[in-house]
């Protein structure tokens, strides 16, 4: 296998400054880190990148590489001869937000940690979403154990310092790898990074310091929410660690479909079928609205696809006063079954209207699209 030029691997010129090298390395490592890049050759390329950076970031090795190429940095084994302390890179990987790579756990172990957020999916009826509601929800979350106050130790006992890591919570290992010897810092397997060992675990929580509890909570849902609306209940999530704050609880709204109302933002749409006489002569009809029955005036000569607007009969705005409208989309039904009396009347009407036809400029759907704005 021919080895790629280290400058090419990092994508920098031969006179790149050490800052250029560092930022090029960060950028490429972020793309190639095996935790995020699932390409089969990502690991190889990540090793190659590390090797290139390890050589070029060391002034002596860089000078040797510049003069002699890869041969200049190879030892007697034919392998690159350098060692890299991965813990030196930990700040770089902290910067990326990676947890697995030589990151020091000492800093984060005792720092207060915010608890995790929880999510709860709440189903509402159409009416509840429009007008708001008080809903009781049940959430299961961790609570600080009442027996041990979160320490995990049976009351009256106390944890002992971990002898494997001397209480630091991490162990250092020197490994011989393809890239030379590397110091790897890992979480202490004996104490799990805690630095101490619980000799007598609390009998209530088995040493976890928390217990699962079901809690009931009444949530006030404001009028105007829709599917996907999130209501944040601050501090109702999982408890934090080391005295950190609770996470939040997000109640995510799901609105069940209504029998005939449909919603578009703050307007409520009702499809209404009227008969041919109502459309021709006009009429007053009773229709459902979210507030109850209401009278709708249909003007004479109403065409199929006409949309009538009832102001203020829609959904309340979430963030300010006022409501949307109810839109009534009219369809005109052509009768398919006639009584003999109706047939007679239609035959008279047919004679009176004559046999003239005219090509249409617009279709019913065009009308409806225009009226409802797409
Ligand atoms: Zn406990
Ligand atoms: Zn330990």
Short mmCIF file of C-alpha atoms and ligand atoms in Angstrom, two decimals:
data_model
loop_
_atom_site.label_atom_id
_atom_site.label_comp_id
_atom_site.label_asym_id
_atom_site.label_seq_id
_atom_site.Cartn_x
_atom_site.Cartn_y
_atom_site.Cartn_z
CA UNK A 1 0.00 0.00 0.00
CA UNK A 2 1.41 3.37 -0.90
CA UNK A 3 1.20 5.88 1.87
CA UNK A 4 -0.47 9.20 1.22
CA UNK A 5 1.40 12.42 1.76
CA UNK A 6 0.71 13.74 5.26
CA UNK A 7 -0.02 17.26 4.03
CA UNK A 8 -2.47 15.84 1.54
CA UNK A 9 -4.15 13.81 4.29
CA UNK A 10 -4.72 16.97 6.31
CA UNK A 11 -5.53 19.02 3.22
CA UNK A 12 -3.03 21.80 3.96
CA UNK A 13 -0.10 23.33 2.10
CA UNK A 14 3.52 22.50 2.89
CA UNK A 15 4.05 25.80 4.71
CA UNK A 16 0.93 25.51 6.91
CA UNK A 17 1.33 27.01 10.38
CA UNK A 18 0.72 24.90 13.47
CA UNK A 19 -2.63 26.66 13.88
CA UNK A 20 -3.56 25.72 10.31
CA UNK A 21 -2.63 22.11 11.07
CA UNK A 22 -4.65 22.08 14.25
CA UNK A 23 -7.81 23.46 12.70
CA UNK A 24 -7.49 21.18 9.64
CA UNK A 25 -7.06 18.22 11.97
CA UNK A 26 -10.06 19.19 14.07
CA UNK A 27 -12.24 19.60 11.03
CA UNK A 28 -11.25 16.28 9.49
CA UNK A 29 -11.31 14.37 12.76
CA UNK A 30 -14.85 15.54 13.29
CA UNK A 31 -15.86 14.01 9.94
CA UNK A 32 -13.89 10.81 10.31
CA UNK A 33 -14.27 9.95 13.98
CA UNK A 34 -15.55 6.34 14.11
CA UNK A 35 -18.26 7.42 16.55
CA UNK A 36 -19.92 9.53 13.88
CA UNK A 37 -18.65 8.19 10.55
CA UNK A 38 -19.98 4.74 9.76
CA UNK A 39 -18.08 4.30 6.47
CA UNK A 40 -16.19 1.00 6.52
CA UNK A 41 -12.88 2.74 5.82
CA UNK A 42 -13.48 5.61 8.27
CA UNK A 43 -11.38 3.96 10.96
CA UNK A 44 -8.42 3.49 8.61
CA UNK A 45 -8.68 7.08 7.45
CA UNK A 46 -9.00 8.30 11.02
CA UNK A 47 -5.77 6.46 11.92
CA UNK A 48 -4.09 7.93 8.87
CA UNK A 49 -5.24 11.39 9.91
CA UNK A 50 -3.97 10.94 13.46
CA UNK A 51 -0.65 9.72 12.16
CA UNK A 52 -0.30 12.69 9.80
CA UNK A 53 -1.15 15.14 12.56
CA UNK A 54 1.14 13.47 15.10
CA UNK A 55 4.09 13.85 12.74
CA UNK A 56 3.39 17.33 11.38
CA UNK A 57 2.51 18.85 14.74
CA UNK A 58 5.93 17.81 16.08
CA UNK A 59 8.52 20.27 14.75
CA UNK A 60 11.38 17.76 14.73
CA UNK A 61 9.42 15.02 13.01
CA UNK A 62 7.95 17.49 10.56
CA UNK A 63 11.47 18.61 9.57
CA UNK A 64 12.52 14.98 9.13
CA UNK A 65 9.41 14.25 7.06
CA UNK A 66 9.98 17.32 4.90
CA UNK A 67 13.53 16.15 4.09
CA UNK A 68 13.14 12.39 3.82
CA UNK A 69 9.43 11.76 3.44
CA UNK A 70 7.85 8.77 5.14
CA UNK A 71 11.26 7.13 5.50
CA UNK A 72 12.33 10.00 7.72
CA UNK A 73 9.80 9.18 10.41
CA UNK A 74 9.97 5.40 10.28
CA UNK A 75 11.86 3.53 12.97
CA UNK A 76 13.80 0.30 12.72
CA UNK A 77 10.58 -1.71 12.58
CA UNK A 78 9.46 0.02 9.43
CA UNK A 79 6.53 1.37 11.38
CA UNK A 80 6.09 5.04 12.16
CA UNK A 81 8.05 5.68 15.31
CA UNK A 82 6.23 8.03 17.53
CA UNK A 83 4.05 7.91 20.54
CA UNK A 84 1.03 9.96 21.11
CA UNK A 85 -0.56 10.69 24.41
CA UNK A 86 -4.26 10.61 23.65
CA UNK A 87 -5.05 12.42 26.85
CA UNK A 88 -3.37 15.46 25.30
CA UNK A 89 -6.04 15.36 22.66
CA UNK A 90 -8.83 15.19 25.17
CA UNK A 91 -9.53 18.90 24.97
CA UNK A 92 -9.92 18.57 21.23
CA UNK A 93 -12.40 15.78 21.62
CA UNK A 94 -14.22 17.59 24.40
CA UNK A 95 -14.58 20.38 21.92
CA UNK A 96 -16.25 17.95 19.54
CA UNK A 97 -18.48 16.58 22.23
CA UNK A 98 -17.12 13.05 21.96
CA UNK A 99 -17.16 11.04 25.11
CA UNK A 100 -15.16 7.98 24.23
CA UNK A 101 -11.76 9.17 23.26
CA UNK A 102 -9.33 9.60 26.09
CA UNK A 103 -11.58 12.19 27.59
CA UNK A 104 -10.84 12.86 31.19
CA UNK A 105 -13.71 11.83 33.37
CA UNK A 106 -12.22 13.52 36.41
CA UNK A 107 -13.65 16.89 35.52
CA UNK A 108 -17.13 15.73 34.71
CA UNK A 109 -17.43 13.16 37.50
CA UNK A 110 -18.07 15.56 40.35
CA UNK A 111 -19.55 18.43 38.37
CA UNK A 112 -23.29 18.98 38.76
CA UNK A 113 -25.17 17.47 35.86
CA UNK A 114 -28.58 18.56 34.67
CA UNK A 115 -31.14 15.75 34.58
CA UNK A 116 -32.43 14.33 31.31
CA UNK A 117 -35.54 15.77 29.66
CA UNK A 118 -38.65 13.63 29.47
CA UNK A 119 -41.32 13.58 26.81
CA UNK A 120 -44.99 12.75 27.18
CA UNK A 121 -47.38 12.35 24.26
CA UNK A 122 -50.81 13.69 25.13
CA UNK A 123 -53.85 12.92 22.97
CA UNK A 124 -56.52 15.64 22.85
CA UNK A 125 -59.89 15.83 21.15
CA UNK A 126 -60.38 18.52 18.52
CA UNK A 127 -62.47 20.57 20.96
CA UNK A 128 -59.90 20.27 23.77
CA UNK A 129 -57.19 21.56 21.43
CA UNK A 130 -59.37 24.51 20.40
CA UNK A 131 -60.59 25.58 23.83
CA UNK A 132 -57.86 24.23 26.13
CA UNK A 133 -58.20 21.68 28.90
CA UNK A 134 -56.90 20.51 32.25
CA UNK A 135 -55.47 17.03 31.80
CA UNK A 136 -54.09 14.67 34.39
CA UNK A 137 -51.02 12.82 33.15
CA UNK A 138 -48.98 10.02 34.69
CA UNK A 139 -45.23 10.09 34.28
CA UNK A 140 -42.67 7.62 35.50
CA UNK A 141 -39.42 9.24 36.44
CA UNK A 142 -36.52 8.79 38.83
CA UNK A 143 -36.75 10.38 42.25
CA UNK A 144 -33.90 10.78 44.70
CA UNK A 145 -34.06 7.70 46.96
CA UNK A 146 -35.69 8.60 50.24
CA UNK A 147 -33.81 5.93 52.20
CA UNK A 148 -30.23 6.94 51.36
CA UNK A 149 -30.88 10.52 50.16
CA UNK A 150 -29.26 9.64 46.85
CA UNK A 151 -25.90 8.44 48.19
CA UNK A 152 -26.60 4.79 47.28
CA UNK A 153 -25.16 3.55 50.59
CA UNK A 154 -27.26 1.89 53.25
CA UNK A 155 -27.84 4.48 56.02
CA UNK A 156 -25.11 4.14 58.67
CA UNK A 157 -22.49 2.96 56.16
CA UNK A 158 -20.30 5.01 53.86
CA UNK A 159 -18.54 4.27 50.57
CA UNK A 160 -14.81 3.49 50.50
CA UNK A 161 -12.22 4.92 48.17
CA UNK A 162 -11.62 2.78 45.06
CA UNK A 163 -8.16 1.20 45.30
CA UNK A 164 -7.92 0.42 41.59
CA UNK A 165 -7.84 4.11 40.63
CA UNK A 166 -7.03 5.72 43.98
CA UNK A 167 -10.29 7.56 43.85
CA UNK A 168 -9.62 9.35 40.56
CA UNK A 169 -12.22 7.36 38.64
CA UNK A 170 -9.93 6.75 35.68
CA UNK A 171 -7.09 4.45 34.68
CA UNK A 172 -4.22 5.05 32.26
CA UNK A 173 -3.02 2.28 30.00
CA UNK A 174 -0.05 2.29 27.63
CA UNK A 175 -0.93 0.33 24.52
CA UNK A 176 1.29 -0.68 21.63
CA UNK A 177 -0.58 -0.04 18.41
CA UNK A 178 0.06 0.43 14.72
CA UNK A 179 0.61 4.07 15.41
CA UNK A 180 3.20 3.48 18.14
CA UNK A 181 2.61 3.47 21.86
CA UNK A 182 -0.38 5.36 23.08
CA UNK A 183 -1.53 6.33 26.51
CA UNK A 184 -5.19 5.72 26.77
CA UNK A 185 -7.25 7.10 29.61
CA UNK A 186 -10.36 5.10 30.38
CA UNK A 187 -13.04 5.08 33.04
CA UNK A 188 -12.04 2.88 35.97
CA UNK A 189 -13.84 -0.44 35.47
CA UNK A 190 -13.81 -1.23 39.19
CA UNK A 191 -15.78 1.78 40.38
CA UNK A 192 -17.37 2.81 37.08
CA UNK A 193 -15.67 6.23 37.29
CA UNK A 194 -17.18 7.11 40.64
CA UNK A 195 -13.86 6.92 42.51
CA UNK A 196 -15.53 5.15 45.38
CA UNK A 197 -17.12 1.80 46.04
CA UNK A 198 -20.38 1.28 47.83
CA UNK A 199 -19.76 -1.57 50.28
CA UNK A 200 -23.32 -1.90 51.54
CA UNK A 201 -25.80 -0.80 48.88
CA UNK A 202 -29.00 0.86 50.04
CA UNK A 203 -31.72 -1.78 50.28
CA UNK A 204 -34.34 0.47 48.68
CA UNK A 205 -32.51 1.53 45.51
CA UNK A 206 -29.81 -1.19 45.31
CA UNK A 207 -27.14 1.53 45.31
CA UNK A 208 -28.51 3.53 42.38
CA UNK A 209 -29.40 6.49 44.61
CA UNK A 210 -32.69 6.93 42.73
CA UNK A 211 -35.92 4.98 42.48
CA UNK A 212 -38.53 4.85 39.74
CA UNK A 213 -41.74 6.50 40.82
CA UNK A 214 -45.01 7.15 39.06
CA UNK A 215 -46.26 10.66 39.44
CA UNK A 216 -49.60 12.22 38.59
CA UNK A 217 -49.66 15.76 37.41
CA UNK A 218 -52.38 18.10 36.19
CA UNK A 219 -51.33 19.99 33.06
CA UNK A 220 -53.14 23.09 31.91
CA UNK A 221 -53.41 23.08 28.12
CA UNK A 222 -54.07 26.54 26.64
CA UNK A 223 -56.64 26.90 23.87
CA UNK A 224 -55.18 26.92 20.36
CA UNK A 225 -52.62 24.12 20.58
CA UNK A 226 -52.21 21.79 17.61
CA UNK A 227 -50.53 18.48 16.84
CA UNK A 228 -46.82 18.90 17.51
CA UNK A 229 -47.19 21.78 19.99
CA UNK A 230 -44.82 21.23 22.92
CA UNK A 231 -45.61 22.43 26.41
CA UNK A 232 -42.54 22.73 28.60
CA UNK A 233 -42.86 21.95 32.28
CA UNK A 234 -39.62 23.26 33.73
CA UNK A 235 -37.91 21.04 36.29
CA UNK A 236 -40.33 18.10 35.88
CA UNK A 237 -37.81 15.85 34.09
CA UNK A 238 -35.24 13.44 35.50
CA UNK A 239 -33.30 14.54 38.59
CA UNK A 240 -29.79 15.88 38.00
CA UNK A 241 -26.56 14.34 39.27
CA UNK A 242 -24.28 15.76 41.95
CA UNK A 243 -26.82 18.37 42.96
CA UNK A 244 -27.53 19.50 39.38
CA UNK A 245 -31.01 20.71 38.41
CA UNK A 246 -33.85 18.52 37.14
CA UNK A 247 -34.42 18.27 33.39
CA UNK A 248 -37.66 19.45 31.81
CA UNK A 249 -40.79 17.56 30.89
CA UNK A 250 -42.12 18.21 27.38
CA UNK A 251 -45.77 17.45 26.82
CA UNK A 252 -46.18 16.88 23.08
CA UNK A 253 -49.73 17.40 21.80
CA UNK A 254 -51.45 15.04 19.39
CA UNK A 255 -54.93 16.12 18.23
CA UNK A 256 -57.35 13.37 17.27
CA UNK A 257 -59.21 13.98 14.00
CA UNK A 258 -62.76 15.37 14.16
CA UNK A 259 -65.75 13.80 12.50
CA UNK A 260 -66.19 16.72 10.07
CA UNK A 261 -64.12 19.72 11.17
CA UNK A 262 -60.67 20.09 9.70
CA UNK A 263 -58.12 22.57 10.84
CA UNK A 264 -55.79 24.82 8.89
CA UNK A 265 -53.71 26.95 11.27
CA UNK A 266 -56.34 28.94 13.17
CA UNK A 267 -59.18 28.41 10.72
CA UNK A 268 -61.64 25.54 10.92
CA UNK A 269 -62.85 24.13 7.62
CA UNK A 270 -66.26 22.53 7.17
CA UNK A 271 -67.30 20.90 3.91
CA UNK A 272 -71.02 21.35 3.35
CA UNK A 273 -73.19 19.83 0.63
CA UNK A 274 -76.28 21.84 -0.40
CA UNK A 275 -78.93 20.97 -2.96
CA UNK A 276 -79.40 22.53 -6.34
CA UNK A 277 -82.41 24.61 -5.27
CA UNK A 278 -80.56 26.06 -2.24
CA UNK A 279 -77.65 26.98 -4.50
CA UNK A 280 -79.89 28.54 -7.12
CA UNK A 281 -82.38 30.40 -4.95
CA UNK A 282 -80.30 31.01 -1.83
CA UNK A 283 -81.20 29.72 1.64
CA UNK A 284 -80.65 29.94 5.37
CA UNK A 285 -79.33 26.69 6.81
CA UNK A 286 -78.26 25.43 10.24
CA UNK A 287 -74.64 24.33 10.37
CA UNK A 288 -72.37 23.07 13.15
CA UNK A 289 -69.62 25.34 14.46
CA UNK A 290 -67.16 24.66 17.24
CA UNK A 291 -69.33 26.94 19.44
CA UNK A 292 -72.56 25.07 18.60
CA UNK A 293 -75.19 25.36 15.84
CA UNK A 294 -75.26 28.58 13.82
CA UNK A 295 -77.27 29.97 10.90
CA UNK A 296 -75.53 30.32 7.55
CA UNK A 297 -76.94 32.48 4.76
CA UNK A 298 -76.31 31.00 1.33
CA UNK A 299 -76.67 33.68 -1.35
CA UNK A 300 -78.73 33.02 -4.46
CA UNK A 301 -76.66 31.79 -7.39
CA UNK A 302 -73.98 30.09 -5.28
CA UNK A 303 -71.56 28.06 -7.42
CA UNK A 304 -69.97 24.76 -6.35
CA UNK A 305 -66.64 25.48 -4.66
CA UNK A 306 -67.79 28.75 -3.10
CA UNK A 307 -66.30 29.27 0.37
CA UNK A 308 -68.19 31.28 2.99
CA UNK A 309 -66.46 32.70 6.02
CA UNK A 310 -67.81 32.91 9.57
CA UNK A 311 -65.59 35.42 11.32
CA UNK A 312 -64.30 34.60 14.79
CA UNK A 313 -65.60 31.01 14.79
CA UNK A 314 -62.15 29.46 14.44
CA UNK A 315 -59.35 28.47 16.80
CA UNK A 316 -58.07 30.95 19.43
CA UNK A 317 -54.57 32.30 18.78
CA UNK A 318 -52.07 30.78 21.22
CA UNK A 319 -50.09 33.94 21.86
CA UNK A 320 -52.56 36.76 21.55
CA UNK A 321 -56.27 37.48 21.71
CA UNK A 322 -58.61 36.77 18.85
CA UNK A 323 -59.64 33.72 16.94
CA UNK A 324 -59.48 32.41 13.42
CA UNK A 325 -62.53 31.92 11.21
CA UNK A 326 -64.69 29.02 10.20
CA UNK A 327 -64.61 28.44 6.47
CA UNK A 328 -67.55 26.65 4.89
CA UNK A 329 -66.69 25.09 1.53
CA UNK A 330 -69.89 24.48 -0.43
CA UNK A 331 -70.51 21.59 -2.75
CA UNK A 332 -73.73 21.47 -4.77
CA UNK A 333 -75.26 18.04 -5.02
CA UNK A 334 -76.93 16.96 -8.22
CA UNK A 335 -79.85 14.66 -7.33
CA UNK A 336 -79.58 11.07 -8.56
CA UNK A 337 -82.94 9.74 -7.41
CA UNK A 338 -86.07 11.76 -8.12
CA UNK A 339 -89.67 11.30 -7.07
CA UNK A 340 -92.13 11.49 -9.94
CA UNK A 341 -93.13 14.99 -8.79
CA UNK A 342 -89.50 16.17 -8.80
CA UNK A 343 -88.94 14.60 -12.22
CA UNK A 344 -91.91 16.53 -13.59
CA UNK A 345 -90.58 19.80 -12.16
CA UNK A 346 -87.10 19.19 -13.58
CA UNK A 347 -88.56 18.39 -16.99
CA UNK A 348 -90.41 21.72 -16.95
CA UNK A 349 -87.21 23.44 -15.88
CA UNK A 350 -85.29 21.70 -18.65
CA UNK A 351 -87.67 22.98 -21.30
CA UNK A 352 -87.42 26.48 -19.88
CA UNK A 353 -83.59 26.46 -19.70
CA UNK A 354 -83.21 25.16 -23.27
CA UNK A 355 -80.42 22.99 -24.70
CA UNK A 356 -77.58 25.51 -24.90
CA UNK A 357 -74.19 24.53 -23.41
CA UNK A 358 -70.99 26.55 -22.99
CA UNK A 359 -67.36 25.47 -22.47
CA UNK A 360 -66.18 26.17 -18.91
CA UNK A 361 -63.31 28.49 -18.18
CA UNK A 362 -62.68 27.13 -14.72
CA UNK A 363 -63.21 23.84 -12.98
CA UNK A 364 -64.76 23.28 -9.58
CA UNK A 365 -61.31 22.48 -8.18
CA UNK A 366 -59.91 25.78 -9.48
CA UNK A 367 -62.61 27.62 -7.58
CA UNK A 368 -61.93 25.73 -4.39
CA UNK A 369 -58.18 26.20 -4.67
CA UNK A 370 -58.58 29.94 -5.10
CA UNK A 371 -61.04 30.25 -2.24
CA UNK A 372 -58.97 28.25 0.24
CA UNK A 373 -55.68 29.69 -0.91
CA UNK A 374 -54.18 26.50 -2.34
ZN1 LIG B 1 -31.25 4.39 48.29
ZN1 LIG B 2 -11.96 3.18 40.57
#
